[in-house]
Amino acid sequence: MTVPGTRRQILQAWLAGAAAWAQPVGAQPAALRYIVPTPHDRFGHYVVALLARVAELTAQPYTFRALGDRRMTQRRLELEVGSPQGTVDLMWGMTSDARRRELRRLDVKLDQGLIGWRVLVVRRDDLARWPRQLPVAELQRRRAGQGLHWPDVDILRNNGYLVDTAADTATLYDMLRHGRLDYFPRSVMEVLDELAGLDTRDVAIVPDLALRYDTGNYIFIGPHQAAVAADLETALSRLQAQGELRKRFNAAFDAELRTLRLAQRRVIDLQAPPP
């Protein structure tokens, strides 16, 4: 006679065997999709290379697939990543309230916090209005530009700064050129490459000022992919503990940071939510 506990064990073993039989031999996890970085997005290409390295350290043989340039607001991208039916599997960027609620963050900071260091891009013929000693109260009266749904919008506004938004970076530069913005705060990791792709005769970086707030760039995955997130996070943590993450970041960005002379700038600190 089979006792109930034994019968239950037999059923569980049978189900496990059936699941294994149904799985094709050598099957691999589906490729994880991301939006391909633009040519001048140095940080995006750094993350893509980092993901390839991460895949070498995971127990599962993950692969990644770049999707062609797709114009999405950050909010649309969050919704795609967060949905089991979404067309994108992962994204990277700063933390926001929506991302905390709706996505699974891999808790390894990718950028040593430098996304929170911002230099100010202004009209070149306006540079005289941006001296090193510019009062904070005057800066707060001037109009900054940021992308729609960027986490920076709330950070700036919560610190008393005026902010106008637009759907993309190109539009914001056009707004700056036409006088609809006074300045465009850009991360020290992106500004030089960004300007290299533009006609910069009419815009310039303010030489002696910078904004700074405590934040960081992270990878985000949908909550329905918890096992994938855990695998990738473990691999990233290993790279961080071994010092490889910092070495890779320094190799990618040291030259940019030296050019911007951050240590010689007057730094205006802003308050931000915990990163």
XYZ file of C-alpha atoms in Angstrom:
275
model
C 0.000 0.000 0.000
C 1.345 3.469 -0.931
C 1.160 6.018 1.872
C -0.049 9.566 0.946
C 3.375 11.153 1.477
C 5.022 8.616 -0.826
C 2.304 9.075 -3.458
C 2.920 12.842 -3.376
C 6.672 12.342 -3.839
C 6.078 10.031 -6.798
C 3.781 12.621 -8.421
C 6.324 15.405 -7.903
C 9.096 13.275 -9.408
C 6.892 12.443 -12.401
C 6.085 16.107 -13.009
C 9.750 17.076 -12.823
C 10.634 14.374 -15.302
C 7.875 15.442 -17.672
C 9.085 19.049 -17.571
C 12.634 17.947 -18.325
C 11.415 15.756 -21.209
C 9.414 18.673 -22.679
C 12.444 21.015 -22.630
C 14.405 20.707 -25.888
C 17.915 19.333 -25.411
C 20.450 22.161 -25.311
C 17.757 24.834 -25.090
C 19.048 28.257 -24.095
C 17.309 31.280 -22.572
C 15.899 33.672 -25.147
C 18.154 36.563 -26.116
C 17.653 39.618 -23.904
C 16.694 42.601 -26.017
C 17.873 46.188 -25.557
C 17.716 49.395 -27.595
C 20.945 49.875 -29.525
C 22.911 52.937 -28.297
C 23.378 55.833 -30.682
C 26.857 56.219 -32.225
C 27.838 58.986 -29.791
C 26.495 57.238 -26.666
C 29.801 56.196 -25.076
C 28.126 55.027 -21.885
C 25.613 52.905 -23.788
C 28.385 51.148 -25.693
C 30.294 50.665 -22.433
C 27.216 48.938 -20.940
C 26.806 46.703 -24.005
C 30.443 45.559 -23.698
C 29.916 45.039 -19.975
C 26.882 42.837 -20.634
C 28.957 40.648 -22.939
C 31.483 40.201 -20.134
C 28.702 39.495 -17.616
C 27.339 36.747 -19.868
C 30.691 34.942 -19.560
C 30.211 34.643 -15.796
C 26.587 33.514 -15.526
C 25.518 29.919 -14.978
C 22.993 30.223 -17.822
C 24.294 30.981 -21.346
C 22.604 34.358 -21.795
C 22.823 36.261 -25.042
C 21.829 39.841 -25.829
C 20.189 41.240 -28.945
C 20.349 44.874 -30.008
C 17.139 46.312 -31.400
C 17.438 48.960 -34.075
C 17.243 52.630 -33.149
C 13.716 53.085 -31.818
C 12.432 56.439 -30.684
C 10.877 55.928 -27.259
C 10.441 58.205 -24.321
C 11.964 56.801 -21.158
C 8.464 56.180 -19.830
C 7.542 54.090 -22.853
C 10.775 52.135 -22.439
C 9.969 51.460 -18.769
C 6.569 50.096 -19.736
C 8.036 47.842 -22.423
C 10.669 46.425 -20.056
C 8.145 45.939 -17.253
C 5.622 43.980 -19.320
C 5.858 40.225 -20.006
C 4.574 41.098 -23.490
C 7.035 43.976 -23.928
C 9.362 44.325 -26.897
C 12.421 45.193 -24.758
C 13.891 43.131 -21.911
C 16.317 45.503 -20.215
C 17.321 49.134 -19.980
C 19.827 51.191 -18.036
C 19.618 54.580 -16.406
C 19.043 56.416 -13.158
C 16.631 55.262 -10.484
C 13.206 56.901 -10.269
C 10.039 56.296 -8.255
C 8.416 54.545 -11.230
C 11.406 52.293 -11.770
C 11.497 51.367 -8.087
C 7.824 50.385 -8.212
C 7.633 48.665 -11.577
C 11.035 47.196 -12.457
C 13.730 45.020 -10.921
C 16.991 46.938 -10.463
C 20.348 45.164 -10.545
C 21.943 46.684 -7.457
C 25.397 47.390 -8.868
C 26.189 50.990 -9.807
C 27.686 51.031 -13.301
C 29.212 54.497 -13.432
C 30.915 55.296 -10.108
C 28.133 57.894 -9.605
C 29.368 60.196 -12.348
C 25.962 60.442 -14.026
C 25.215 62.952 -11.249
C 28.021 65.300 -12.324
C 26.571 67.808 -14.802
C 28.267 70.511 -16.827
C 26.210 73.266 -18.397
C 25.914 73.623 -22.165
C 24.904 77.173 -23.182
C 24.859 79.366 -26.261
C 28.426 80.355 -27.111
C 27.598 84.044 -27.411
C 26.048 83.841 -23.908
C 29.152 82.597 -22.064
C 29.802 85.956 -20.386
C 26.559 85.472 -18.405
C 27.974 82.311 -16.764
C 30.819 83.395 -14.471
C 32.265 81.113 -11.806
C 30.703 83.227 -9.039
C 27.165 83.090 -10.483
C 24.752 83.108 -7.494
C 22.692 79.967 -7.029
C 19.539 82.084 -6.802
C 20.268 83.498 -10.251
C 20.909 80.039 -11.671
C 17.573 78.896 -10.279
C 15.828 81.681 -12.186
C 17.288 80.533 -15.493
C 15.576 77.875 -17.545
C 17.157 74.411 -17.842
C 16.233 71.734 -20.353
C 15.811 68.016 -19.669
C 14.188 65.068 -21.374
C 10.590 64.113 -20.805
C 10.348 61.568 -17.946
C 14.070 61.828 -17.103
C 14.599 61.372 -13.330
C 16.701 64.571 -13.377
C 13.584 66.672 -13.975
C 12.248 66.058 -10.475
C 15.690 66.432 -8.903
C 16.185 69.871 -10.437
C 12.653 71.055 -9.715
C 12.786 69.827 -6.116
C 15.924 71.936 -5.666
C 14.163 75.070 -6.903
C 15.319 75.080 -10.546
C 13.165 75.904 -13.551
C 12.996 73.037 -16.060
C 11.403 72.680 -19.494
C 11.189 69.252 -21.110
C 11.199 67.776 -24.595
C 10.984 64.279 -26.031
C 14.624 63.927 -27.060
C 18.102 65.394 -26.822
C 18.163 66.810 -30.357
C 15.030 68.850 -29.647
C 16.538 70.175 -26.428
C 19.643 71.402 -28.264
C 17.396 73.135 -30.786
C 15.480 74.784 -27.947
C 18.766 75.981 -26.476
C 19.964 77.408 -29.779
C 16.698 79.295 -30.303
C 16.696 80.841 -26.824
C 13.861 78.787 -25.366
C 16.313 77.397 -22.785
C 19.160 79.113 -20.979
C 21.237 75.983 -20.397
C 21.238 72.224 -20.859
C 22.871 70.276 -17.988
C 24.647 67.228 -19.437
C 26.456 64.365 -17.735
C 30.234 64.501 -17.818
C 30.129 60.993 -19.283
C 28.169 62.024 -22.352
C 28.678 65.693 -23.123
C 31.910 65.595 -25.163
C 30.796 62.725 -27.392
C 27.409 64.365 -27.765
C 28.904 67.668 -28.854
C 31.255 65.866 -31.242
C 28.188 64.833 -33.219
C 26.797 68.382 -33.429
C 27.647 71.640 -35.116
C 29.065 73.294 -31.996
C 29.806 76.731 -33.394
C 26.868 78.165 -31.482
C 27.048 76.163 -28.197
C 29.755 75.680 -25.578
C 30.348 74.212 -22.123
C 30.494 76.710 -19.259
C 34.163 76.379 -18.198
C 34.048 76.856 -14.413
C 30.722 75.498 -13.109
C 29.202 72.070 -12.486
C 26.122 70.653 -10.794
C 26.356 67.504 -8.711
C 23.817 65.166 -7.109
C 24.113 61.702 -5.634
C 22.794 59.198 -8.144
C 23.921 56.363 -10.368
C 23.203 54.343 -13.475
C 21.810 50.839 -13.061
C 20.440 48.070 -15.258
C 16.696 47.423 -14.945
C 14.770 44.275 -15.905
C 11.085 43.408 -15.708
C 9.932 41.840 -12.428
C 8.697 38.802 -14.397
C 12.355 37.936 -15.107
C 13.480 37.566 -11.487
C 15.770 34.587 -12.132
C 17.508 36.365 -15.017
C 17.959 39.480 -12.896
C 19.483 37.466 -10.055
C 21.957 35.747 -12.402
C 23.093 39.003 -13.999
C 23.295 40.802 -10.661
C 25.497 38.040 -9.223
C 27.878 38.318 -12.169
C 27.988 42.133 -11.936
C 28.672 41.936 -8.201
C 31.571 39.605 -8.906
C 33.080 42.066 -11.388
C 32.651 44.853 -8.848
C 34.280 42.877 -6.015
C 37.247 41.969 -8.214
C 37.803 45.598 -9.265
C 37.182 44.823 -12.930
C 34.112 47.050 -13.109
C 36.056 50.128 -11.998
C 38.938 49.328 -14.372
C 36.589 49.031 -17.306
C 34.860 52.291 -16.438
C 38.139 54.162 -15.990
C 39.447 52.896 -19.315
C 36.299 54.134 -21.050
C 35.985 57.567 -19.397
C 39.270 58.794 -17.893
C 40.180 60.879 -20.935
C 36.766 62.575 -20.936
C 37.014 63.462 -17.261
C 40.519 64.904 -17.578
C 39.366 67.133 -20.431
C 36.500 68.539 -18.328
C 38.770 69.431 -15.348
C 36.184 68.640 -12.694
C 38.533 69.330 -9.772
C 38.963 72.931 -10.956
C 35.274 73.748 -11.254
C 32.984 75.345 -8.715
C 30.554 72.574 -7.834
C 26.953 73.306 -6.832
C 25.499 70.369 -4.892
C 21.831 69.423 -5.201
C 19.784 67.109 -3.015
C 18.485 63.904 -4.594
C 16.567 60.819 -3.423
C 18.720 57.846 -2.391
C 20.220 56.307 -5.537
